[in-house]
């Protein structure tokens, strides 16, 4: 990562994480773009992606995909 590497401890703060998770949960049934998530926390898209990965240990789109899969499984079990 060279000069773009984050120093340890750089991640989204609690308020930012909560705002993102609430947005994702409310919009899980709609397309969610990384650029929209970055705008919620007022970060550039590349910076946001690195901070998200540092905070959640998974990319934003992978996180959303895993939530959608879990929701689909839940719906299948309950039908």
mmCIF file of N, CA, C and O in Angstrom:
data_model
loop_
_atom_site.group_PDB
_atom_site.id
_atom_site.type_symbol
_atom_site.label_atom_id
_atom_site.label_comp_id
_atom_site.label_asym_id
_atom_site.label_seq_id
_atom_site.Cartn_x
_atom_site.Cartn_y
_atom_site.Cartn_z
ATOM 1 N N UNK A 1 0.807 -1.204 0.000
ATOM 2 C CA UNK A 1 0.000 0.000 0.000
ATOM 3 C C UNK A 1 0.849 1.267 0.000
ATOM 4 O O UNK A 1 0.343 2.334 -0.270
ATOM 5 N N UNK A 2 2.097 1.117 0.358
ATOM 6 C CA UNK A 2 3.004 2.258 0.303
ATOM 7 C C UNK A 2 2.522 3.444 1.117
ATOM 8 O O UNK A 2 2.072 3.313 2.238
ATOM 9 N N UNK A 3 2.595 4.630 0.531
ATOM 10 C CA UNK A 3 2.243 5.857 1.246
ATOM 11 C C UNK A 3 0.752 5.969 1.529
ATOM 12 O O UNK A 3 0.335 6.821 2.285
ATOM 13 N N UNK A 4 -0.051 5.109 0.914
ATOM 14 C CA UNK A 4 -1.488 5.153 1.144
ATOM 15 C C UNK A 4 -1.908 4.292 2.331
ATOM 16 O O UNK A 4 -3.057 4.300 2.731
ATOM 17 N N UNK A 5 -0.990 3.550 2.891
ATOM 18 C CA UNK A 5 -1.338 2.672 4.009
ATOM 19 C C UNK A 5 -1.777 3.494 5.216
ATOM 20 O O UNK A 5 -1.226 4.553 5.511
ATOM 21 N N UNK A 6 -2.788 2.987 5.886
ATOM 22 C CA UNK A 6 -3.262 3.656 7.096
ATOM 23 C C UNK A 6 -2.386 3.269 8.262
ATOM 24 O O UNK A 6 -1.982 2.125 8.384
ATOM 25 N N UNK A 7 -2.109 4.208 9.132
ATOM 26 C CA UNK A 7 -1.403 3.840 10.343
ATOM 27 C C UNK A 7 -2.394 3.140 11.261
ATOM 28 O O UNK A 7 -3.601 3.279 11.118
ATOM 29 N N UNK A 8 -1.881 2.351 12.170
ATOM 30 C CA UNK A 8 -2.773 1.596 13.045
ATOM 31 C C UNK A 8 -3.688 2.544 13.808
ATOM 32 O O UNK A 8 -3.306 3.643 14.187
ATOM 33 N N UNK A 9 -4.917 2.125 13.978
ATOM 34 C CA UNK A 9 -5.877 2.936 14.704
ATOM 35 C C UNK A 9 -6.741 3.820 13.834
ATOM 36 O O UNK A 9 -7.695 4.390 14.310
ATOM 37 N N UNK A 10 -6.401 3.965 12.552
ATOM 38 C CA UNK A 10 -7.233 4.792 11.676
ATOM 39 C C UNK A 10 -8.413 3.969 11.196
ATOM 40 O O UNK A 10 -8.235 2.965 10.504
ATOM 41 N N UNK A 11 -9.584 4.391 11.597
ATOM 42 C CA UNK A 11 -10.810 3.695 11.227
ATOM 43 C C UNK A 11 -11.959 4.681 11.369
ATOM 44 O O UNK A 11 -11.781 5.805 11.835
ATOM 45 N N UNK A 12 -13.130 4.241 10.980
ATOM 46 C CA UNK A 12 -14.324 5.067 11.151
ATOM 47 C C UNK A 12 -14.651 5.171 12.632
ATOM 48 O O UNK A 12 -14.508 4.190 13.377
ATOM 49 N N UNK A 13 -15.109 6.336 13.070
ATOM 50 C CA UNK A 13 -15.469 6.470 14.478
ATOM 51 C C UNK A 13 -16.853 5.856 14.720
ATOM 52 O O UNK A 13 -17.552 5.468 13.784
ATOM 53 N N UNK A 14 -17.244 5.761 15.962
ATOM 54 C CA UNK A 14 -18.494 5.099 16.325
ATOM 55 C C UNK A 14 -19.709 5.759 15.667
ATOM 56 O O UNK A 14 -20.600 5.084 15.157
ATOM 57 N N UNK A 15 -19.738 7.071 15.663
ATOM 58 C CA UNK A 15 -20.853 7.799 15.038
ATOM 59 C C UNK A 15 -20.938 7.479 13.542
ATOM 60 O O UNK A 15 -22.027 7.243 13.012
ATOM 61 N N UNK A 16 -19.792 7.469 12.871
ATOM 62 C CA UNK A 16 -19.760 7.156 11.437
ATOM 63 C C UNK A 16 -20.213 5.717 11.185
ATOM 64 O O UNK A 16 -21.009 5.465 10.275
ATOM 65 N N UNK A 17 -19.706 4.784 11.990
ATOM 66 C CA UNK A 17 -20.107 3.383 11.829
ATOM 67 C C UNK A 17 -21.608 3.224 12.028
ATOM 68 O O UNK A 17 -22.279 2.552 11.240
ATOM 69 N N UNK A 18 -22.152 3.843 13.061
ATOM 70 C CA UNK A 18 -23.592 3.740 13.331
ATOM 71 C C UNK A 18 -24.424 4.339 12.201
ATOM 72 O O UNK A 18 -25.450 3.775 11.807
ATOM 73 N N UNK A 19 -23.996 5.485 11.680
ATOM 74 C CA UNK A 19 -24.724 6.120 10.577
ATOM 75 C C UNK A 19 -24.710 5.224 9.341
ATOM 76 O O UNK A 19 -25.733 5.061 8.662
ATOM 77 N N UNK A 20 -23.568 4.634 9.045
ATOM 78 C CA UNK A 20 -23.456 3.748 7.887
ATOM 79 C C UNK A 20 -24.318 2.506 8.048
ATOM 80 O O UNK A 20 -25.037 2.113 7.129
ATOM 81 N N UNK A 21 -24.247 1.872 9.204
ATOM 82 C CA UNK A 21 -25.017 0.646 9.428
ATOM 83 C C UNK A 21 -26.519 0.917 9.363
ATOM 84 O O UNK A 21 -27.269 0.119 8.808
ATOM 85 N N UNK A 22 -26.950 2.045 9.887
ATOM 86 C CA UNK A 22 -28.372 2.406 9.828
ATOM 87 C C UNK A 22 -28.798 2.620 8.377
ATOM 88 O O UNK A 22 -29.855 2.145 7.955
ATOM 89 N N UNK A 23 -27.973 3.317 7.609
ATOM 90 C CA UNK A 23 -28.291 3.550 6.194
ATOM 91 C C UNK A 23 -28.356 2.234 5.430
ATOM 92 O O UNK A 23 -29.279 1.996 4.647
ATOM 93 N N UNK A 24 -27.370 1.387 5.632
ATOM 94 C CA UNK A 24 -27.341 0.099 4.938
ATOM 95 C C UNK A 24 -28.572 -0.724 5.298
ATOM 96 O O UNK A 24 -29.225 -1.288 4.416
ATOM 97 N N UNK A 25 -28.909 -0.779 6.566
ATOM 98 C CA UNK A 25 -30.077 -1.561 6.999
ATOM 99 C C UNK A 25 -31.369 -1.037 6.362
ATOM 100 O O UNK A 25 -32.198 -1.807 5.903
ATOM 101 N N UNK A 26 -31.528 0.281 6.320
ATOM 102 C CA UNK A 26 -32.739 0.891 5.737
ATOM 103 C C UNK A 26 -32.833 0.689 4.233
ATOM 104 O O UNK A 26 -33.925 0.707 3.670
ATOM 105 N N UNK A 27 -31.697 0.514 3.587
ATOM 106 C CA UNK A 27 -31.664 0.472 2.126
ATOM 107 C C UNK A 27 -31.167 -0.855 1.560
ATOM 108 O O UNK A 27 -30.790 -0.930 0.398
ATOM 109 N N UNK A 28 -31.198 -1.887 2.363
ATOM 110 C CA UNK A 28 -30.652 -3.175 1.946
ATOM 111 C C UNK A 28 -31.345 -3.721 0.705
ATOM 112 O O UNK A 28 -30.727 -4.431 -0.093
ATOM 113 N N UNK A 29 -32.594 -3.350 0.499
ATOM 114 C CA UNK A 29 -33.353 -3.846 -0.659
ATOM 115 C C UNK A 29 -33.167 -2.980 -1.910
ATOM 116 O O UNK A 29 -33.802 -3.219 -2.931
ATOM 117 N N UNK A 30 -32.284 -2.000 -1.827
ATOM 118 C CA UNK A 30 -32.017 -1.096 -2.954
ATOM 119 C C UNK A 30 -30.526 -1.153 -3.301
ATOM 120 O O UNK A 30 -29.724 -1.579 -2.483
ATOM 121 N N UNK A 31 -30.166 -0.691 -4.484
ATOM 122 C CA UNK A 31 -28.732 -0.599 -4.804
ATOM 123 C C UNK A 31 -28.043 0.379 -3.841
ATOM 124 O O UNK A 31 -28.578 1.449 -3.552
ATOM 125 N N UNK A 32 -26.908 -0.005 -3.325
ATOM 126 C CA UNK A 32 -26.137 0.858 -2.421
ATOM 127 C C UNK A 32 -24.749 1.015 -3.024
ATOM 128 O O UNK A 32 -24.002 0.053 -3.143
ATOM 129 N N UNK A 33 -24.425 2.229 -3.388
ATOM 130 C CA UNK A 33 -23.128 2.512 -4.000
ATOM 131 C C UNK A 33 -22.133 2.951 -2.944
ATOM 132 O O UNK A 33 -22.482 3.658 -1.990
ATOM 133 N N UNK A 34 -20.893 2.544 -3.147
ATOM 134 C CA UNK A 34 -19.829 2.948 -2.239
ATOM 135 C C UNK A 34 -19.721 4.463 -2.180
ATOM 136 O O UNK A 34 -19.482 5.030 -1.110
ATOM 137 N N UNK A 35 -19.944 5.129 -3.290
ATOM 138 C CA UNK A 35 -19.860 6.593 -3.307
ATOM 139 C C UNK A 35 -20.905 7.222 -2.387
ATOM 140 O O UNK A 35 -20.634 8.234 -1.735
ATOM 141 N N UNK A 36 -22.094 6.613 -2.303
ATOM 142 C CA UNK A 36 -23.136 7.125 -1.397
ATOM 143 C C UNK A 36 -22.727 6.926 0.061
ATOM 144 O O UNK A 36 -22.945 7.804 0.898
ATOM 145 N N UNK A 37 -22.155 5.770 0.355
ATOM 146 C CA UNK A 37 -21.695 5.509 1.725
ATOM 147 C C UNK A 37 -20.586 6.483 2.110
ATOM 148 O O UNK A 37 -20.581 7.006 3.230
ATOM 149 N N UNK A 38 -19.675 6.733 1.183
ATOM 150 C CA UNK A 38 -18.582 7.673 1.454
ATOM 151 C C UNK A 38 -19.125 9.065 1.742
ATOM 152 O O UNK A 38 -18.639 9.767 2.636
ATOM 153 N N UNK A 39 -20.160 9.464 1.013
ATOM 154 C CA UNK A 39 -20.750 10.789 1.215
ATOM 155 C C UNK A 39 -21.393 10.917 2.596
ATOM 156 O O UNK A 39 -21.368 11.996 3.195
ATOM 157 N N UNK A 40 -21.944 9.828 3.104
ATOM 158 C CA UNK A 40 -22.576 9.865 4.433
ATOM 159 C C UNK A 40 -21.577 10.284 5.496
ATOM 160 O O UNK A 40 -21.910 11.018 6.419
ATOM 161 N N UNK A 41 -20.336 9.815 5.364
ATOM 162 C CA UNK A 41 -19.316 10.140 6.364
ATOM 163 C C UNK A 41 -18.331 11.204 5.865
ATOM 164 O O UNK A 41 -17.289 11.434 6.477
ATOM 165 N N UNK A 42 -18.701 11.842 4.730
ATOM 166 C CA UNK A 42 -17.917 12.959 4.194
ATOM 167 C C UNK A 42 -16.449 12.582 3.943
ATOM 168 O O UNK A 42 -15.533 13.277 4.375
ATOM 169 N N UNK A 43 -16.274 11.460 3.236
ATOM 170 C CA UNK A 43 -14.923 10.993 2.897
ATOM 171 C C UNK A 43 -14.842 10.768 1.395
ATOM 172 O O UNK A 43 -15.838 10.486 0.737
ATOM 173 N N UNK A 44 -13.657 10.860 0.854
ATOM 174 C CA UNK A 44 -13.432 10.458 -0.537
ATOM 175 C C UNK A 44 -13.654 8.950 -0.616
ATOM 176 O O UNK A 44 -13.435 8.226 0.362
ATOM 177 N N UNK A 45 -14.079 8.478 -1.768
ATOM 178 C CA UNK A 45 -14.446 7.070 -1.912
ATOM 179 C C UNK A 45 -13.297 6.115 -1.572
ATOM 180 O O UNK A 45 -13.491 5.130 -0.858
ATOM 181 N N UNK A 46 -12.107 6.391 -2.056
ATOM 182 C CA UNK A 46 -10.963 5.513 -1.753
ATOM 183 C C UNK A 46 -10.620 5.543 -0.275
ATOM 184 O O UNK A 46 -10.331 4.505 0.325
ATOM 185 N N UNK A 47 -10.635 6.719 0.323
ATOM 186 C CA UNK A 47 -10.362 6.832 1.756
ATOM 187 C C UNK A 47 -11.419 6.089 2.545
ATOM 188 O O UNK A 47 -11.117 5.333 3.471
ATOM 189 N N UNK A 48 -12.686 6.296 2.169
ATOM 190 C CA UNK A 48 -13.778 5.606 2.842
ATOM 191 C C UNK A 48 -13.594 4.092 2.784
ATOM 192 O O UNK A 48 -13.737 3.403 3.797
ATOM 193 N N UNK A 49 -13.277 3.571 1.610
ATOM 194 C CA UNK A 49 -13.124 2.120 1.463
ATOM 195 C C UNK A 49 -12.035 1.581 2.379
ATOM 196 O O UNK A 49 -12.208 0.533 3.010
ATOM 197 N N UNK A 50 -10.923 2.300 2.475
ATOM 198 C CA UNK A 50 -9.841 1.862 3.372
ATOM 199 C C UNK A 50 -10.274 1.931 4.833
ATOM 200 O O UNK A 50 -10.004 1.021 5.620
ATOM 201 N N UNK A 51 -10.976 3.001 5.198
ATOM 202 C CA UNK A 51 -11.429 3.136 6.583
ATOM 203 C C UNK A 51 -12.480 2.088 6.930
ATOM 204 O O UNK A 51 -12.491 1.540 8.034
ATOM 205 N N UNK A 52 -13.369 1.801 5.984
ATOM 206 C CA UNK A 52 -14.392 0.773 6.207
ATOM 207 C C UNK A 52 -13.712 -0.573 6.424
ATOM 208 O O UNK A 52 -14.047 -1.311 7.354
ATOM 209 N N UNK A 53 -12.765 -0.895 5.562
ATOM 210 C CA UNK A 53 -12.037 -2.156 5.684
ATOM 211 C C UNK A 53 -11.307 -2.241 7.022
ATOM 212 O O UNK A 53 -11.322 -3.278 7.679
ATOM 213 N N UNK A 54 -10.733 -1.159 7.454
ATOM 214 C CA UNK A 54 -10.044 -1.124 8.735
ATOM 215 C C UNK A 54 -11.019 -1.319 9.895
ATOM 216 O O UNK A 54 -10.705 -1.976 10.886
ATOM 217 N N UNK A 55 -12.215 -0.772 9.759
ATOM 218 C CA UNK A 55 -13.215 -0.848 10.828
ATOM 219 C C UNK A 55 -13.912 -2.199 10.897
ATOM 220 O O UNK A 55 -14.171 -2.718 11.980
ATOM 221 N N UNK A 56 -14.252 -2.763 9.721
ATOM 222 C CA UNK A 56 -15.088 -3.965 9.672
ATOM 223 C C UNK A 56 -14.354 -5.207 9.187
ATOM 224 O O UNK A 56 -14.933 -6.296 9.178
ATOM 225 N N UNK A 57 -13.109 -5.052 8.739
ATOM 226 C CA UNK A 57 -12.296 -6.172 8.239
ATOM 227 C C UNK A 57 -12.926 -6.848 7.023
ATOM 228 O O UNK A 57 -12.739 -8.050 6.792
ATOM 229 N N UNK A 58 -13.689 -6.084 6.252
ATOM 230 C CA UNK A 58 -14.359 -6.566 5.057
ATOM 231 C C UNK A 58 -14.680 -5.345 4.200
ATOM 232 O O UNK A 58 -14.856 -4.243 4.721
ATOM 233 N N UNK A 59 -14.745 -5.534 2.883
ATOM 234 C CA UNK A 59 -15.047 -4.392 2.015
ATOM 235 C C UNK A 59 -16.516 -3.994 2.172
ATOM 236 O O UNK A 59 -17.352 -4.818 2.568
ATOM 237 N N UNK A 60 -16.855 -2.745 1.849
ATOM 238 C CA UNK A 60 -18.256 -2.318 1.968
ATOM 239 C C UNK A 60 -19.210 -3.180 1.141
ATOM 240 O O UNK A 60 -20.262 -3.603 1.633
ATOM 241 N N UNK A 61 -18.850 -3.473 -0.103
ATOM 242 C CA UNK A 61 -19.750 -4.249 -0.952
ATOM 243 C C UNK A 61 -19.862 -5.694 -0.486
ATOM 244 O O UNK A 61 -20.935 -6.294 -0.559
ATOM 245 N N UNK A 62 -18.787 -6.256 0.021
ATOM 246 C CA UNK A 62 -18.847 -7.620 0.562
ATOM 247 C C UNK A 62 -19.739 -7.646 1.805
ATOM 248 O O UNK A 62 -20.526 -8.573 2.001
ATOM 249 N N UNK A 63 -19.605 -6.636 2.654
ATOM 250 C CA UNK A 63 -20.434 -6.530 3.856
ATOM 251 C C UNK A 63 -21.916 -6.495 3.472
ATOM 252 O O UNK A 63 -22.736 -7.228 4.031
ATOM 253 N N UNK A 64 -22.252 -5.661 2.497
ATOM 254 C CA UNK A 64 -23.641 -5.534 2.047
ATOM 255 C C UNK A 64 -24.124 -6.857 1.453
ATOM 256 O O UNK A 64 -25.237 -7.311 1.749
ATOM 257 N N UNK A 65 -23.289 -7.492 0.644
ATOM 258 C CA UNK A 65 -23.662 -8.783 0.048
ATOM 259 C C UNK A 65 -23.933 -9.829 1.120
ATOM 260 O O UNK A 65 -24.909 -10.589 1.029
ATOM 261 N N UNK A 66 -23.099 -9.873 2.133
ATOM 262 C CA UNK A 66 -23.290 -10.858 3.202
ATOM 263 C C UNK A 66 -24.579 -10.589 3.983
ATOM 264 O O UNK A 66 -25.284 -11.522 4.363
ATOM 265 N N UNK A 67 -24.907 -9.321 4.199
ATOM 266 C CA UNK A 67 -26.174 -8.995 4.864
ATOM 267 C C UNK A 67 -27.358 -9.416 4.009
ATOM 268 O O UNK A 67 -28.347 -9.957 4.513
ATOM 269 N N UNK A 68 -27.270 -9.186 2.714
ATOM 270 C CA UNK A 68 -28.357 -9.570 1.801
ATOM 271 C C UNK A 68 -28.528 -11.086 1.758
ATOM 272 O O UNK A 68 -29.658 -11.585 1.739
ATOM 273 N N UNK A 69 -27.437 -11.816 1.744
ATOM 274 C CA UNK A 69 -27.513 -13.280 1.752
ATOM 275 C C UNK A 69 -28.139 -13.772 3.049
ATOM 276 O O UNK A 69 -29.001 -14.659 3.037
ATOM 277 N N UNK A 70 -27.741 -13.193 4.172
ATOM 278 C CA UNK A 70 -28.317 -13.578 5.469
ATOM 279 C C UNK A 70 -29.821 -13.299 5.494
ATOM 280 O O UNK A 70 -30.608 -14.121 6.003
ATOM 281 N N UNK A 71 -30.225 -12.170 4.937
ATOM 282 C CA UNK A 71 -31.657 -11.826 4.900
ATOM 283 C C UNK A 71 -32.412 -12.792 3.988
ATOM 284 O O UNK A 71 -33.517 -13.234 4.325
ATOM 285 N N UNK A 72 -31.835 -13.146 2.863
ATOM 286 C CA UNK A 72 -32.480 -14.100 1.953
ATOM 287 C C UNK A 72 -32.643 -15.459 2.631
ATOM 288 O O UNK A 72 -33.703 -16.092 2.523
ATOM 289 N N UNK A 73 -31.626 -15.903 3.346
ATOM 290 C CA UNK A 73 -31.715 -17.171 4.078
ATOM 291 C C UNK A 73 -32.817 -17.116 5.124
ATOM 292 O O UNK A 73 -33.575 -18.072 5.299
ATOM 293 N N UNK A 74 -32.894 -15.986 5.827
ATOM 294 C CA UNK A 74 -33.934 -15.826 6.853
ATOM 295 C C UNK A 74 -35.315 -15.903 6.220
ATOM 296 O O UNK A 74 -36.213 -16.593 6.725
ATOM 297 N N UNK A 75 -35.495 -15.231 5.099
ATOM 298 C CA UNK A 75 -36.796 -15.257 4.415
ATOM 299 C C UNK A 75 -37.144 -16.652 3.913
ATOM 300 O O UNK A 75 -38.306 -17.080 4.006
ATOM 301 N N UNK A 76 -36.161 -17.383 3.410
ATOM 302 C CA UNK A 76 -36.406 -18.741 2.938
ATOM 303 C C UNK A 76 -36.808 -19.676 4.084
ATOM 304 O O UNK A 76 -37.667 -20.532 3.927
ATOM 305 N N UNK A 77 -36.170 -19.516 5.224
ATOM 306 C CA UNK A 77 -36.504 -20.346 6.396
ATOM 307 C C UNK A 77 -37.927 -20.080 6.884
ATOM 308 O O UNK A 77 -38.574 -20.964 7.418
ATOM 309 N N UNK A 78 -38.382 -18.859 6.714
ATOM 310 C CA UNK A 78 -39.696 -18.464 7.247
ATOM 311 C C UNK A 78 -40.827 -18.545 6.233
ATOM 312 O O UNK A 78 -41.892 -17.979 6.445
ATOM 313 N N UNK A 79 -40.628 -19.257 5.116
ATOM 314 C CA UNK A 79 -41.701 -19.394 4.135
ATOM 315 C C UNK A 79 -42.180 -20.826 4.056
ATOM 316 O O UNK A 79 -41.612 -21.726 4.536
#
